[in-house]
GROMACS .gro file of C-alpha atoms in nm:
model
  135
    1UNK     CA    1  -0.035  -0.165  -2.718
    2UNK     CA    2  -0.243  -0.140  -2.403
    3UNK     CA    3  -0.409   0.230  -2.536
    4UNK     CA    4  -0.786   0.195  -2.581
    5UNK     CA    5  -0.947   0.155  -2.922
    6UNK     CA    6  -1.299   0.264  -2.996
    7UNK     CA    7  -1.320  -0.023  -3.228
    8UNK     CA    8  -1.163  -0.271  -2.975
    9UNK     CA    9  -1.442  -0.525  -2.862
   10UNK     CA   10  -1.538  -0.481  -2.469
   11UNK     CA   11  -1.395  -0.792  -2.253
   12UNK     CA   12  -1.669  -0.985  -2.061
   13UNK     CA   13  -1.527  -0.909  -1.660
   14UNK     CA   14  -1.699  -1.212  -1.486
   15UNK     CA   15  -2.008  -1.362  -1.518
   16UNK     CA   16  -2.201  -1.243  -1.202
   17UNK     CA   17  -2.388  -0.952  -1.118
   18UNK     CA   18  -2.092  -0.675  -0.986
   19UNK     CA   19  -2.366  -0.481  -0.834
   20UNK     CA   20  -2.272  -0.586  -0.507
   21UNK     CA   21  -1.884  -0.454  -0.504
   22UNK     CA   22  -1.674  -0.135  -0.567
   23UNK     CA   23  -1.410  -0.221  -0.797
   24UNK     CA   24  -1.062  -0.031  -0.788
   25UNK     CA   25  -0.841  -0.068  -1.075
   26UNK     CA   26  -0.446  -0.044  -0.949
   27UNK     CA   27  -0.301  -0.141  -1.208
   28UNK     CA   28  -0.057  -0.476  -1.190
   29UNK     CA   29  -0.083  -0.581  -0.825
   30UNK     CA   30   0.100  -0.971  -0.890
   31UNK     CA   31   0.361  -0.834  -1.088
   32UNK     CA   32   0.260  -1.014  -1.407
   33UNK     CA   33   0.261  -0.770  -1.687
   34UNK     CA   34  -0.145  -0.778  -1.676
   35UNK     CA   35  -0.381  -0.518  -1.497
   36UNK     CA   36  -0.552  -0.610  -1.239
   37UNK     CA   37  -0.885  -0.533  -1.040
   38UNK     CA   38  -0.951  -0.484  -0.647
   39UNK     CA   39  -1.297  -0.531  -0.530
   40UNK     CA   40  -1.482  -0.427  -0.194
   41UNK     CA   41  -1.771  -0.666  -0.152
   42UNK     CA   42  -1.955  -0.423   0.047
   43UNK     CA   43  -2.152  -0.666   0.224
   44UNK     CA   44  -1.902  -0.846   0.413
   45UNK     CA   45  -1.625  -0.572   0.375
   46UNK     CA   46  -1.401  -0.836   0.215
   47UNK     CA   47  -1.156  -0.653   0.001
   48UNK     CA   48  -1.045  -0.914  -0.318
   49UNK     CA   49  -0.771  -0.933  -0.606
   50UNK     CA   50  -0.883  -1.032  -0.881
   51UNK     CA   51  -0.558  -1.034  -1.149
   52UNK     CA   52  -0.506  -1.044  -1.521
   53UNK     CA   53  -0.429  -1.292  -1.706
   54UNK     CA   54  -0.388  -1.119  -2.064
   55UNK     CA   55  -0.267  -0.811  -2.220
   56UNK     CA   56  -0.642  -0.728  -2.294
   57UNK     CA   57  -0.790  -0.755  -1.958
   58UNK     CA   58  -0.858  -1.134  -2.014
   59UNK     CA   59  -0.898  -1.355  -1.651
   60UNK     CA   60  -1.035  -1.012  -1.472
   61UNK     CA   61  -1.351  -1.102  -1.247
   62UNK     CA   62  -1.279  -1.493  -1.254
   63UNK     CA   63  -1.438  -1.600  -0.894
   64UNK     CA   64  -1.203  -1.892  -0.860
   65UNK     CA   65  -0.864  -1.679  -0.895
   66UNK     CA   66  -0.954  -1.421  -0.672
   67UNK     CA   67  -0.720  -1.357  -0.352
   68UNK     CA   68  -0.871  -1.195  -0.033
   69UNK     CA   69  -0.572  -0.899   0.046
   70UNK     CA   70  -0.829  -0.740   0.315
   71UNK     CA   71  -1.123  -0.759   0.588
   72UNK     CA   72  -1.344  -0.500   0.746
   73UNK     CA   73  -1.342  -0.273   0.445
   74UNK     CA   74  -1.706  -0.214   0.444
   75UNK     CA   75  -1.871   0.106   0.366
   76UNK     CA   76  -1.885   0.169   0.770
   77UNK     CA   77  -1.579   0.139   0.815
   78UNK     CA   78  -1.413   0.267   0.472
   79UNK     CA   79  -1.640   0.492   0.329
   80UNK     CA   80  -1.452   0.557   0.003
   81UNK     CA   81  -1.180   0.377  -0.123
   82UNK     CA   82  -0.964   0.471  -0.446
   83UNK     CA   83  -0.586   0.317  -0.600
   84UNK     CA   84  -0.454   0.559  -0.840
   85UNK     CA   85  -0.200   0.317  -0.863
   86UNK     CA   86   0.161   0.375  -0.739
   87UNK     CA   87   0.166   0.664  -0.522
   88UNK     CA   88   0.459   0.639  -0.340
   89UNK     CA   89   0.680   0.565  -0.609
   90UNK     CA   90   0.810   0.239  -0.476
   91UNK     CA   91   0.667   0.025  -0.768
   92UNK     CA   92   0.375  -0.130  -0.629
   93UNK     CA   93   0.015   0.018  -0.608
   94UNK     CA   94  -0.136   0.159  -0.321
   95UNK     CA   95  -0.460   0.216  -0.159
   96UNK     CA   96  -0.655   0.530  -0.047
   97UNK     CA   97  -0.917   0.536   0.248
   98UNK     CA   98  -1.170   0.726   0.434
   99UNK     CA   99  -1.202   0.655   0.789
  100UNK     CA  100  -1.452   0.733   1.045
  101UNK     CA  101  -1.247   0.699   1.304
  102UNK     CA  102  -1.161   1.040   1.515
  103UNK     CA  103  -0.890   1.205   1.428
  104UNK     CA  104  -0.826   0.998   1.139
  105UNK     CA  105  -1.001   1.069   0.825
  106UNK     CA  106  -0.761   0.942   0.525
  107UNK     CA  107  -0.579   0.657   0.506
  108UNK     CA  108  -0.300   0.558   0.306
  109UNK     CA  109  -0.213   0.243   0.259
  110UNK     CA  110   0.133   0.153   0.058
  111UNK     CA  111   0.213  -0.125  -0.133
  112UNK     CA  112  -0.119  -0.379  -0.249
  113UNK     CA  113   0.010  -0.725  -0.254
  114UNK     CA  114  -0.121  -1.008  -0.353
  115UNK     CA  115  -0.160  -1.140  -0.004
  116UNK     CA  116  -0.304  -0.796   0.149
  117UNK     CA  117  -0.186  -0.357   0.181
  118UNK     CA  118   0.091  -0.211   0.355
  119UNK     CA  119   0.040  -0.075   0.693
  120UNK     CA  120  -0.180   0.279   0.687
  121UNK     CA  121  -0.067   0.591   0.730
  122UNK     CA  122  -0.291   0.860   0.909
  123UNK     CA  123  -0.276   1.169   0.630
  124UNK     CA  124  -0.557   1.392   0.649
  125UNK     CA  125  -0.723   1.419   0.982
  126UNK     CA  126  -1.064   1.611   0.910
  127UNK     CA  127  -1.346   1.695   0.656
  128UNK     CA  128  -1.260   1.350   0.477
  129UNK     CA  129  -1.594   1.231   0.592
  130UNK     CA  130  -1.779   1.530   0.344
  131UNK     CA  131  -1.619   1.415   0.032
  132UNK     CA  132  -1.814   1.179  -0.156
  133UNK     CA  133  -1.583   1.035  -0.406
  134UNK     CA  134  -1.206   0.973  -0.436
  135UNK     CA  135  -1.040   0.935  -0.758
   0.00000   0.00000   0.00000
């Protein structure tokens, strides 16, 4: 069962210091049965998978498995990011965005992959810019 325990013993999620990165949790991304985590190192607005390896979040946040699915997702650029998983009902998870950009103030972004996001779709044109959190 993948339901959360109170007894259930936390899983160490990589080594380093996360302090650096908003982390998105999709769901399964690769397709492997596992959850697994997006990250936005907001730094070099490098968006990452990082995927599952076990039913109990094991492999999440291991540096060496991690697949870069996106550039220029920096906090300029994407102010707020979000997955509440599969949106669109086509079986893969999807992204959510905030945009700066005139006229174009949410994103959507079908289908996370392991080798980047769908194309995005222009959804909400203004006031997405006053929000300050997506969920």
């Amino acid at each position: 069962s993948n339901r959360l325990d109170e007894t259930q013993e936390p899983i160490l999620v990589g080594a380093r210091s996360w302090s650096g990165y908003d982390l998105i949790a999709p769901g399964d991304v690769d397709g492997n049965g596992h959850v697994d985590i997006v990250a936005r190192q907001r730094s070099t607005g490098g968006l990452y998978l990082y995927p599952g390896t076990g039913p109990a979040g094991e492999g999440l946040g291991q540096g060496p498995t991690r697949q870069q699915i996106g550039t220029n997702w920096g906090p300029t650029n994407r102010p707020l990011i979000t997955s509440p998983t599969d949106t669109d009902g086509n079986g893969t998870p999807d992204l959510w965005a905030t945009s700066p950009d005139t006229g174009k103030g949410l994103y959507f972004y079908p289908s996370i992959t392991t080798t980047g996001h769908g194309t995005p779709v222009v959804v909400g044109s203004t006031g997405w810019l006053d929000f300050q959190a997506l969920s």
